[in-house]
Coordinates of C-alpha atoms in Angstrom, one line a residue:
M1 CA 7.6 11.3 12.5
N2 CA 6.7 14.2 14.7
M3 CA 3.3 13.7 15.7
K4 CA 2.5 17.2 16.4
I5 CA 2.5 17.7 12.8
K6 CA 0.1 16.6 11.2
N7 CA -5.5 -23.1 7.3
Q8 CA -7.0 -23.6 10.8
W9 CA -10.6 -23.9 9.4
A10 CA -9.3 -26.6 7.0
F11 CA -7.8 -28.4 9.7
A12 CA -10.9 -28.6 12.0
F13 CA -13.0 -29.7 9.0
L14 CA -10.6 -32.5 8.2
L15 CA -10.6 -33.5 11.9
S16 CA -14.2 -33.6 11.9
A17 CA -14.4 -35.6 8.8
A18 CA -12.1 -38.1 10.4
V19 CA -14.3 -38.6 13.3
F20 CA -17.7 -38.8 11.4
F21 CA -16.2 -40.5 8.3
P22 CA -13.4 -42.7 9.5
G23 CA -12.8 -44.6 6.4
K24 CA -9.4 -43.0 5.5
T25 CA -6.1 -43.7 7.4
V26 CA -3.5 -41.1 8.1
A27 CA -1.3 -43.0 5.6
Q28 CA -4.0 -42.8 2.9
D29 CA -4.7 -39.2 3.4
N30 CA -0.9 -38.3 3.4
A31 CA -0.6 -40.3 0.0
E32 CA -3.4 -38.5 -1.5
N33 CA -2.0 -35.0 -0.6
A34 CA 1.8 -36.0 -1.5
G35 CA 3.1 -33.5 -3.9
A36 CA 0.6 -30.8 -3.2
D37 CA 3.4 -28.3 -2.4
E38 CA 5.8 -29.7 -5.0
V39 CA 8.0 -27.3 -6.7
I40 CA 8.3 -27.4 -10.5
T41 CA 11.3 -25.9 -12.3
D42 CA 11.4 -27.6 -15.5
V43 CA 12.3 -24.9 -18.1
A44 CA 10.1 -26.6 -20.7
K45 CA 7.0 -26.2 -18.3
V46 CA 7.8 -22.8 -16.8
T47 CA 9.1 -20.6 -19.5
A48 CA 7.1 -17.4 -20.4
E49 CA 7.3 -14.9 -23.2
T50 CA 7.9 -11.1 -22.6
Q51 CA 8.6 -8.3 -25.1
Y52 CA 12.3 -8.1 -24.1
G53 CA 13.1 -12.1 -23.8
K54 CA 12.0 -15.2 -22.1
V55 CA 11.8 -15.8 -18.4
A56 CA 11.8 -19.0 -16.4
G57 CA 10.0 -19.1 -13.0
Y58 CA 8.5 -22.1 -11.1
I59 CA 5.3 -23.8 -10.2
Q60 CA 4.1 -24.2 -6.6
K61 CA 0.7 -25.1 -5.5
G62 CA -0.4 -24.9 -8.9
I63 CA 0.6 -21.4 -9.5
Y64 CA 3.2 -20.3 -12.0
I65 CA 5.5 -17.8 -10.1
Y66 CA 8.0 -15.3 -11.6
K67 CA 10.3 -12.8 -9.6
G68 CA 12.3 -9.9 -10.5
I69 CA 11.5 -9.4 -14.0
P70 CA 12.9 -6.3 -15.4
Y71 CA 10.3 -3.8 -16.9
A72 CA 12.6 -0.9 -17.4
K73 CA 15.9 0.5 -16.7
A74 CA 17.1 4.0 -15.9
E75 CA 20.0 6.3 -15.2
R76 CA 20.0 8.5 -11.9
F77 CA 17.4 11.2 -12.0
M78 CA 16.3 10.3 -15.6
A79 CA 13.1 8.9 -16.8
P80 CA 13.1 5.1 -17.1
V81 CA 13.4 3.5 -20.7
A82 CA 13.0 0.1 -21.9
P83 CA 15.3 -2.6 -20.3
D84 CA 17.9 -4.2 -22.2
A85 CA 16.6 -7.3 -24.2
W86 CA 18.3 -10.9 -23.7
T87 CA 18.8 -13.8 -25.4
G88 CA 18.1 -17.4 -24.1
V89 CA 15.9 -17.8 -21.0
K90 CA 16.3 -15.5 -18.0
S91 CA 15.8 -17.3 -14.7
T92 CA 13.3 -15.2 -12.6
R93 CA 12.9 -17.4 -9.5
N94 CA 14.0 -15.1 -6.8
Y95 CA 12.9 -11.7 -5.8
G96 CA 14.9 -9.2 -7.6
A97 CA 16.6 -6.1 -6.2
V98 CA 14.7 -3.5 -4.2
A99 CA 15.2 0.2 -4.5
P100 CA 17.8 1.5 -2.1
H101 CA 16.1 3.1 1.1
G102 CA 18.7 3.2 3.8
V103 CA 18.8 1.0 6.9
R104 CA 15.6 -0.1 8.6
T105 CA 15.8 0.9 12.2
G106 CA 12.8 -1.0 13.3
W107 CA 14.8 -4.3 13.8
A108 CA 16.1 -2.7 17.1
Q109 CA 12.6 -2.8 18.4
D110 CA 12.0 -6.6 19.2
E111 CA 8.1 -6.5 19.3
G112 CA 7.7 -4.4 16.2
A113 CA 10.3 -6.6 14.4
F114 CA 8.4 -9.7 15.3
Y115 CA 5.0 -8.2 14.5
F116 CA 6.0 -7.1 10.8
N117 CA 8.8 -9.8 10.4
W118 CA 10.1 -7.8 7.2
D119 CA 12.2 -9.3 4.4
D120 CA 14.6 -6.4 3.6
G121 CA 15.8 -8.1 0.5
W122 CA 18.7 -6.6 -1.4
A123 CA 19.2 -3.3 -2.8
D124 CA 20.7 -2.3 -5.9
E125 CA 19.9 1.1 -7.7
A126 CA 20.7 -0.1 -11.3
K127 CA 18.5 -3.2 -11.0
C128 CA 15.5 -2.3 -8.7
L129 CA 13.1 -1.6 -11.8
N130 CA 11.5 -5.2 -11.6
L131 CA 8.2 -6.7 -10.7
N132 CA 6.8 -10.1 -9.9
V133 CA 4.0 -12.3 -11.3
W134 CA 1.8 -15.1 -9.8
T135 CA -0.7 -16.7 -12.3
P136 CA -2.7 -19.8 -12.6
G137 CA -1.7 -20.3 -16.3
L138 CA 0.3 -19.3 -19.2
N139 CA -1.3 -18.6 -22.9
D140 CA -4.2 -20.8 -22.1
G141 CA -6.8 -18.4 -23.7
H142 CA -8.0 -17.2 -20.3
K143 CA -8.6 -13.5 -19.7
R144 CA -8.1 -13.2 -16.0
P145 CA -8.4 -10.1 -14.0
V146 CA -5.0 -8.6 -13.2
I147 CA -4.2 -7.0 -9.7
V148 CA -1.1 -4.8 -9.5
W149 CA 0.2 -4.0 -6.1
F150 CA 2.2 -1.1 -5.1
H151 CA 3.9 -1.3 -1.5
G152 CA 3.8 1.2 1.3
G153 CA 6.6 3.2 2.9
G154 CA 5.4 6.4 1.6
Y155 CA 7.6 7.3 -1.3
A156 CA 10.6 6.9 0.8
E157 CA 11.1 3.2 1.6
G158 CA 9.6 -0.4 1.3
S159 CA 9.6 -3.0 -1.6
S160 CA 7.5 -5.5 -3.5
H161 CA 8.1 -8.3 -1.0
E162 CA 9.0 -6.7 2.4
Q163 CA 5.7 -8.2 4.2
A164 CA 4.6 -11.8 3.8
G165 CA 1.3 -10.4 3.4
Y166 CA 2.1 -9.3 -0.2
E167 CA 2.7 -12.8 -1.5
G168 CA 0.4 -13.6 -4.3
T169 CA 0.0 -17.4 -4.5
N170 CA -3.1 -17.4 -2.4
I171 CA -5.0 -14.8 -4.1
S172 CA -4.1 -16.0 -7.5
K173 CA -5.2 -19.7 -6.7
K174 CA -8.3 -18.8 -5.0
G175 CA -9.5 -16.1 -7.5
D176 CA -8.2 -17.2 -10.7
V177 CA -6.4 -13.9 -11.0
V178 CA -3.1 -12.8 -12.0
F179 CA -1.2 -10.9 -9.3
V180 CA 1.8 -8.5 -9.9
S181 CA 3.9 -6.5 -7.4
V182 CA 6.2 -3.7 -8.3
N183 CA 9.5 -2.2 -7.3
H184 CA 10.4 1.4 -8.3
R185 CA 12.9 4.1 -7.4
L186 CA 12.3 5.7 -4.0
N187 CA 13.3 8.7 -1.8
V188 CA 16.2 10.8 -3.3
L189 CA 16.5 8.6 -6.3
G190 CA 12.9 8.8 -7.4
F191 CA 11.7 12.2 -6.3
L192 CA 14.5 14.7 -6.0
D193 CA 13.4 17.6 -8.1
L194 CA 16.4 19.1 -9.7
S195 CA 14.3 20.9 -12.6
A196 CA 15.5 24.2 -11.8
Y197 CA 19.1 23.3 -12.9
G198 CA 18.3 22.4 -16.4
D199 CA 16.0 20.7 -18.9
E200 CA 18.0 17.6 -18.6
Y201 CA 16.4 17.2 -15.1
K202 CA 12.9 17.8 -15.8
S203 CA 11.6 14.5 -14.9
S204 CA 13.8 14.1 -11.8
G205 CA 11.1 14.9 -9.3
N206 CA 8.8 12.3 -10.8
A207 CA 11.3 9.7 -11.8
G208 CA 9.8 7.3 -9.5
L209 CA 6.1 7.9 -10.8
L210 CA 7.3 7.3 -14.2
D211 CA 8.8 3.9 -13.0
M212 CA 5.4 2.9 -11.9
V213 CA 3.6 4.1 -15.1
E214 CA 6.3 1.9 -17.0
A215 CA 5.4 -1.0 -14.8
L216 CA 1.8 -0.6 -15.9
K217 CA 2.7 -0.3 -19.5
W218 CA 4.7 -3.6 -19.2
V219 CA 1.5 -5.3 -17.6
H220 CA -0.4 -3.9 -20.7
N221 CA 1.9 -5.3 -23.0
N222 CA 2.9 -8.5 -21.6
I223 CA 0.4 -9.7 -19.2
A224 CA -1.8 -11.7 -21.9
N225 CA 1.2 -14.1 -22.2
F226 CA 0.8 -14.8 -18.4
G227 CA -3.0 -15.6 -18.6
G228 CA -4.2 -12.1 -17.8
D229 CA -6.6 -9.5 -19.3
P230 CA -4.7 -6.1 -19.9
S231 CA -8.1 -4.3 -20.2
N232 CA -9.0 -5.5 -16.6
V233 CA -6.2 -4.3 -14.4
T234 CA -6.9 -3.1 -10.8
I235 CA -4.2 -1.2 -9.0
M236 CA -3.9 -1.5 -5.3
G237 CA -1.8 -0.1 -2.6
Q238 CA -1.6 0.6 1.0
S239 CA -0.3 3.6 2.9
G240 CA 2.2 5.2 0.6
G241 CA 1.0 2.6 -2.0
G242 CA -2.5 4.1 -1.6
G243 CA -1.1 7.5 -2.2
K244 CA 0.5 5.9 -5.3
V245 CA -2.8 4.7 -6.6
Y246 CA -4.4 8.2 -6.4
T247 CA -1.5 9.6 -8.1
L248 CA -1.3 7.1 -10.9
C249 CA -5.1 7.6 -11.5
S250 CA -4.4 11.3 -11.9
T251 CA -1.3 10.9 -14.2
P252 CA -2.0 11.2 -18.0
A253 CA 0.6 9.0 -19.0
A254 CA -1.2 6.2 -17.1
K255 CA -4.6 6.8 -18.8
G256 CA -6.2 3.5 -20.2
L257 CA -3.9 1.4 -18.1
I258 CA -6.2 1.1 -15.2
A259 CA -9.6 -0.3 -14.8
K260 CA -10.1 -0.3 -11.2
A261 CA -8.4 1.0 -7.9
V262 CA -8.1 0.2 -4.3
V263 CA -6.7 2.4 -1.8
E264 CA -5.8 0.9 1.7
S265 CA -5.1 3.6 4.4
G266 CA -3.8 5.8 1.7
S267 CA -1.8 8.7 3.3
G268 CA -3.8 11.5 1.4
P269 CA -4.1 12.3 -2.1
K270 CA -2.0 15.5 -2.0
V271 CA 1.9 15.6 -3.2
M272 CA 4.3 18.2 -3.2
E273 CA 4.0 21.5 -5.0
R274 CA 7.1 22.4 -7.1
K275 CA 7.8 25.5 -5.1
Y276 CA 8.6 23.2 -2.2
S277 CA 10.2 20.3 -4.1
Q278 CA 12.6 22.8 -5.7
L279 CA 13.3 24.4 -2.2
L280 CA 14.1 20.8 -0.9
A281 CA 16.6 20.3 -3.8
A282 CA 18.3 23.5 -3.2
E283 CA 18.6 22.6 0.5
T284 CA 20.1 19.2 -0.5
L285 CA 22.8 20.8 -2.7
K286 CA 23.7 23.2 0.3
N287 CA 24.1 20.1 2.7
L288 CA 26.5 18.8 0.2
G289 CA 28.5 21.9 -0.2
L290 CA 27.6 22.3 -4.0
Q291 CA 26.7 24.9 -6.1
P292 CA 23.9 24.9 -8.9
S293 CA 26.7 24.6 -11.4
D294 CA 27.8 21.2 -9.7
V295 CA 24.5 19.5 -10.0
A296 CA 26.0 17.0 -12.4
K297 CA 28.2 15.5 -9.3
L298 CA 24.9 14.1 -7.9
K299 CA 25.0 11.5 -10.6
T300 CA 28.0 9.9 -9.3
L301 CA 27.7 10.6 -5.8
P302 CA 27.5 7.7 -3.4
Y303 CA 23.8 7.0 -2.4
E304 CA 24.2 7.0 1.2
Q305 CA 25.8 10.5 1.1
L306 CA 22.8 11.7 -1.3
L307 CA 20.1 10.2 0.9
E308 CA 21.7 11.8 4.0
A309 CA 21.8 15.2 2.7
G310 CA 18.2 14.9 1.2
N311 CA 16.9 13.6 4.6
K312 CA 18.6 16.3 6.4
A313 CA 17.1 19.0 4.1
I314 CA 13.7 17.7 4.7
A315 CA 14.2 18.0 8.4
T316 CA 15.4 21.4 8.2
L317 CA 12.4 22.6 6.0
H318 CA 10.0 20.9 8.5
Q319 CA 11.7 22.9 11.4
Q320 CA 11.2 26.2 9.3
C321 CA 7.7 25.4 8.7
A322 CA 7.0 24.8 12.5
K323 CA 8.5 28.3 13.2
E324 CA 6.4 30.0 10.6
G325 CA 3.2 28.1 11.6
F326 CA 2.2 26.1 8.6
W327 CA 1.8 22.5 7.9
A328 CA 4.9 20.7 6.6
F329 CA 3.5 17.3 5.9
L330 CA 3.9 17.9 2.3
I331 CA 7.5 18.4 2.2
G332 CA 9.2 15.4 1.7
W333 CA 9.7 12.5 -0.8
S334 CA 6.8 12.4 -3.1
P335 CA 5.9 13.2 -6.6
V336 CA 5.6 16.7 -7.8
V337 CA 2.8 18.7 -9.3
D338 CA 5.0 19.8 -12.4
G339 CA 2.3 20.9 -14.8
N340 CA 3.4 18.1 -17.1
I341 CA 3.8 14.6 -15.9
L342 CA 1.5 15.5 -13.0
P343 CA -0.4 18.5 -14.0
H344 CA -2.6 18.7 -10.9
Q345 CA -3.1 17.6 -7.5
P346 CA -4.2 13.8 -7.4
M347 CA -8.0 13.4 -7.3
S348 CA -8.7 17.1 -7.8
A349 CA -11.5 18.1 -9.9
E350 CA -9.1 18.9 -12.6
T351 CA -8.3 15.1 -12.9
A352 CA -11.9 14.0 -13.4
D353 CA -11.5 13.3 -17.1
L354 CA -8.9 10.9 -16.3
N355 CA -10.3 8.8 -13.4
R356 CA -13.9 9.5 -13.0
N357 CA -14.9 6.1 -14.7
I358 CA -12.5 4.3 -12.5
P359 CA -14.4 2.3 -9.7
F360 CA -12.5 2.6 -6.3
V361 CA -12.5 0.9 -3.1
I362 CA -11.1 3.2 -0.2
G363 CA -10.7 1.9 3.3
T364 CA -8.6 2.3 6.6
V365 CA -8.1 0.2 9.7
G366 CA -9.4 1.1 13.3
N367 CA -6.3 2.3 14.9
E368 CA -3.7 3.0 12.3
I369 CA -0.6 4.5 13.8
T370 CA -2.3 5.6 17.0
G371 CA -2.1 2.3 18.5
A372 CA 1.6 2.5 18.6
F373 CA 1.1 5.2 21.2
N374 CA -1.0 3.0 23.6
G375 CA 1.2 3.2 26.4
A376 CA 1.8 6.9 26.2
F377 CA -1.4 8.4 27.1
A378 CA -4.1 5.7 27.4
K379 CA -3.6 4.6 31.1
D380 CA -7.2 5.4 32.3
D381 CA -10.1 7.5 31.3
L382 CA -9.2 10.4 33.2
T383 CA -5.8 10.8 31.8
A384 CA -7.2 10.4 28.4
T385 CA -10.0 13.1 29.0
E386 CA -7.3 15.6 30.2
Y387 CA -5.2 14.8 27.1
L388 CA -8.2 15.4 24.8
K389 CA -8.9 18.7 26.4
K390 CA -5.5 19.6 25.4
V391 CA -6.0 18.4 21.8
Y392 CA -9.5 19.7 21.1
G393 CA -10.0 22.4 23.7
A394 CA -13.5 23.3 24.1
K395 CA -14.7 20.6 21.6
A396 CA -13.2 17.9 23.9
D397 CA -16.7 16.9 25.3
A398 CA -18.2 17.0 22.1
F399 CA -15.4 14.7 20.7
I400 CA -16.1 12.2 23.4
A401 CA -19.7 12.1 23.0
A402 CA -19.3 11.7 19.1
G403 CA -16.7 8.9 19.8
K404 CA -18.8 7.1 22.3
K405 CA -21.9 7.3 19.9
A406 CA -19.8 5.9 16.9
Y407 CA -17.9 3.3 19.2
P408 CA -20.1 2.7 22.2
Q409 CA -18.1 -0.3 23.3
L410 CA -14.9 1.7 23.8
A411 CA -13.9 3.6 27.1
V412 CA -12.5 7.0 26.7
K413 CA -9.0 5.6 27.1
D414 CA -9.5 3.5 24.1
L415 CA -11.5 6.0 22.1
I416 CA -8.3 8.4 21.8
L417 CA -6.6 5.4 19.9
V418 CA -9.2 5.6 17.2
D419 CA -7.4 6.8 13.9
N420 CA -7.5 10.4 13.7
F421 CA -5.7 10.9 10.2
F422 CA -6.3 8.1 7.8
R423 CA -10.0 8.0 7.8
P424 CA -10.8 11.5 7.5
C425 CA -8.4 11.5 4.7
A426 CA -10.3 8.5 3.1
I427 CA -13.5 10.3 3.5
E428 CA -11.9 13.4 1.9
G429 CA -10.8 11.2 -0.9
I430 CA -14.4 9.6 -1.1
Q431 CA -16.1 12.8 -1.2
A432 CA -13.9 14.1 -4.2
R433 CA -14.7 10.8 -6.1
V434 CA -18.4 11.1 -5.6
A435 CA -18.3 14.8 -6.5
M436 CA -16.9 13.9 -9.9
G437 CA -19.8 11.6 -10.8
G438 CA -19.2 8.4 -12.9
A439 CA -18.0 5.0 -11.3
P440 CA -19.0 4.0 -7.8
V441 CA -16.7 4.3 -4.7
Y442 CA -16.9 1.9 -1.9
N443 CA -15.6 2.4 1.7
Y444 CA -14.5 -0.1 4.3
L445 CA -13.1 0.2 7.8
F446 CA -11.2 -3.0 9.3
T447 CA -11.4 -3.1 12.9
F448 CA -10.4 -6.7 13.5
N449 CA -7.9 -6.7 16.6
P450 CA -5.9 -9.9 17.0
K451 CA -4.5 -8.7 20.4
V452 CA -0.9 -9.8 19.6
M453 CA 2.0 -8.8 21.7
N454 CA -0.4 -8.0 24.6
D455 CA -2.5 -5.8 22.5
A456 CA 0.5 -3.4 22.1
F457 CA -0.5 -2.7 18.5
R458 CA -4.3 -3.0 18.3
C459 CA -5.9 -2.8 14.9
F460 CA -2.5 -1.3 13.5
H461 CA -1.4 0.2 10.0
C462 CA -1.0 -2.6 7.6
S463 CA -3.3 -4.9 9.6
D464 CA -5.9 -5.4 6.6
I465 CA -3.2 -6.3 3.9
A466 CA -2.8 -10.1 4.5
F467 CA -6.7 -10.5 5.1
G468 CA -7.4 -9.0 1.4
F469 CA -4.8 -11.4 -0.2
D470 CA -6.0 -14.4 1.9
N471 CA -2.6 -14.5 3.4
V472 CA -3.6 -14.7 7.3
A473 CA -1.9 -18.0 8.1
R474 CA 1.3 -16.9 6.1
Y475 CA 1.5 -13.6 8.0
S476 CA 0.4 -15.0 11.5
H477 CA 2.9 -12.9 13.4
N478 CA 0.9 -9.9 12.3
N479 CA -2.7 -11.2 13.0
G480 CA -2.4 -14.2 15.4
G481 CA -3.6 -16.6 12.9
S482 CA -6.6 -17.7 14.9
A483 CA -9.8 -19.5 13.4
A484 CA -11.6 -16.1 13.6
A485 CA -8.9 -14.2 11.5
V486 CA -8.5 -16.9 8.9
R487 CA -12.3 -16.8 8.3
L488 CA -12.2 -13.1 8.1
G489 CA -9.4 -13.4 5.5
S490 CA -11.3 -15.6 3.4
I491 CA -14.4 -13.4 3.4
M492 CA -12.3 -10.2 2.6
S493 CA -10.3 -11.7 -0.2
N494 CA -13.6 -12.7 -1.6
G495 CA -14.4 -9.0 -1.8
V496 CA -11.1 -8.3 -3.4
I497 CA -11.5 -10.8 -6.1
A498 CA -15.1 -9.9 -6.8
F499 CA -14.0 -6.1 -7.1
A500 CA -10.9 -7.1 -9.5
R501 CA -13.4 -9.1 -11.7
T502 CA -16.4 -6.7 -11.8
G503 CA -15.8 -3.5 -10.3
N504 CA -18.3 -4.5 -7.4
P505 CA -16.9 -5.9 -4.1
N506 CA -20.0 -7.7 -3.1
A507 CA -19.3 -11.3 -2.6
A508 CA -19.9 -14.6 -0.6
G509 CA -19.9 -13.8 3.1
I510 CA -20.2 -10.0 2.8
P511 CA -23.5 -8.2 3.7
Q512 CA -25.0 -6.0 1.1
W513 CA -22.3 -3.4 0.4
K514 CA -23.6 0.0 -1.0
P515 CA -21.4 2.5 -2.7
C516 CA -21.1 6.0 -1.1
T517 CA -23.2 8.8 -2.3
A518 CA -23.0 12.6 -1.7
K519 CA -25.2 12.2 1.4
D520 CA -24.0 9.0 2.7
I521 CA -20.7 7.4 3.6
N522 CA -21.7 3.7 3.5
T523 CA -19.0 1.8 5.4
M524 CA -18.5 -1.9 5.4
I525 CA -17.0 -2.9 8.9
F526 CA -14.5 -5.9 8.5
D527 CA -14.6 -7.6 12.0
T528 CA -16.1 -10.7 13.5
N529 CA -19.4 -8.9 13.4
L530 CA -19.4 -7.9 9.6
R531 CA -21.8 -5.3 8.8
Q532 CA -22.5 -2.1 6.8
V533 CA -23.2 1.2 8.6
T534 CA -24.1 4.6 7.2
N535 CA -22.6 7.9 8.6
F536 CA -21.7 6.1 11.9
D537 CA -19.0 8.3 12.8
K538 CA -19.9 11.6 10.8
E539 CA -19.9 13.9 14.1
M540 CA -16.6 12.4 15.2
M541 CA -15.0 13.0 11.5
D542 CA -16.5 16.5 11.4
I543 CA -14.6 17.3 14.5
L544 CA -11.4 15.7 13.2
N545 CA -11.7 17.6 10.0
A546 CA -11.8 20.8 11.8
T547 CA -8.6 20.0 13.7
P548 CA -5.1 20.1 12.3
K549 CA -4.1 16.5 11.0
F550 CA -1.6 14.5 13.1
S551 CA -2.7 16.5 16.3
F552 CA -1.6 13.4 18.3

């Protein structure tokens, strides 16, 4: 990315109990807990019904788990359709195929690979339209809240299980909720807009978006069989997944399928306009040496060749934008405002009738991607001050003063690592929601810094995910797994569960959390010092919003 363009508590309790209540021996305690993690695969016990056929998962820790359930199928560039029905019982015990998205280069950076500890899975273009379900019970008459998770990676990469923080067992068990995670088409397969080359391709620029709508339709039609309430579905996503949440809430075909929404570090509500998406398609054809009359050849072209041509086209257009002096961030793989599938930019005033009655939680983390540049320009306050003068010019002193007011504990060299993109975008989204009237919108800022890898990442992009799903211990590479982290994860997941159930995130351990208003951005700070603040960084945000995004 060109940055110039824009259960350790449980163990402690048991240990203290052994001291003060020494009646149990270790052998007795082990006997009582034997089988707590037993895996049950008996088909008679783990079979569930879907509209397309029966599926068999497994039970672990009391949670029924199903992975890789097909929710649709699609030909390349075409809108998704119903998957093929099957007879007998389909085994759904392993994660299904993920959407192709090239080769992850991050493995070459040892510290980053340790920090994220990705699971890249296996890719298959024809089989990637699948989802995963975690539930406490089947056909038991319960109407549990449903959480549907859309992964990050922009619209270009990622998967439903790439991070351990996405796993649904803990949140399902703790909150008595049904958790669903989704795979869908990405990058050139999901968002190459070929609409200029015939009506056959009218949906190609939004194929991946239509996949997500189909997943929500599957949830609506099938989740009652898995103990869920189809009328109480909360969609959640982080980074690009947050953008997907904004977009789905503004997509007419998804109306009535979404009750609540959570955006974590969403990368801004805006998506591509058709004039740019069609330009990108034309450049892709050019890179392949194809004429418009040859567009049908793209259907059978090897994926790697197609992706290379598309990514090269994005790079070329970004260079042109830089020369012509306008912002190129919105040229790339994303849905398209096409006047039909997506009539308007997400969260614009024109979408109010679709989403004004959906309660939202919108939040970010303290450093986001800026933490990755720690060593680049944060050596001392003097170096940092000189850098800020280059970025903000005459407003540098005002920025430092506003930053020290908002974050009095930070030195200037740390102040410049405060997120300068995602929080301003979040506030923009909040203000748009408030202006619509209707359902409340809540804001949070996650600032817990585990100081892993010699504090190389700070409070980094994705840091909050595992906490919201009570997966801190499961994803300890990312958060350190300390007692403080586990406790914060317990509290934050309380808020997620409460919001999914009622539309209000106030819950045990969380101070009074007020929704935002036209006047006040009320922000819940998730850290060891949990608190709500109001307009605490307004002066800083005003300066940032007057500066081109991605100025760092």
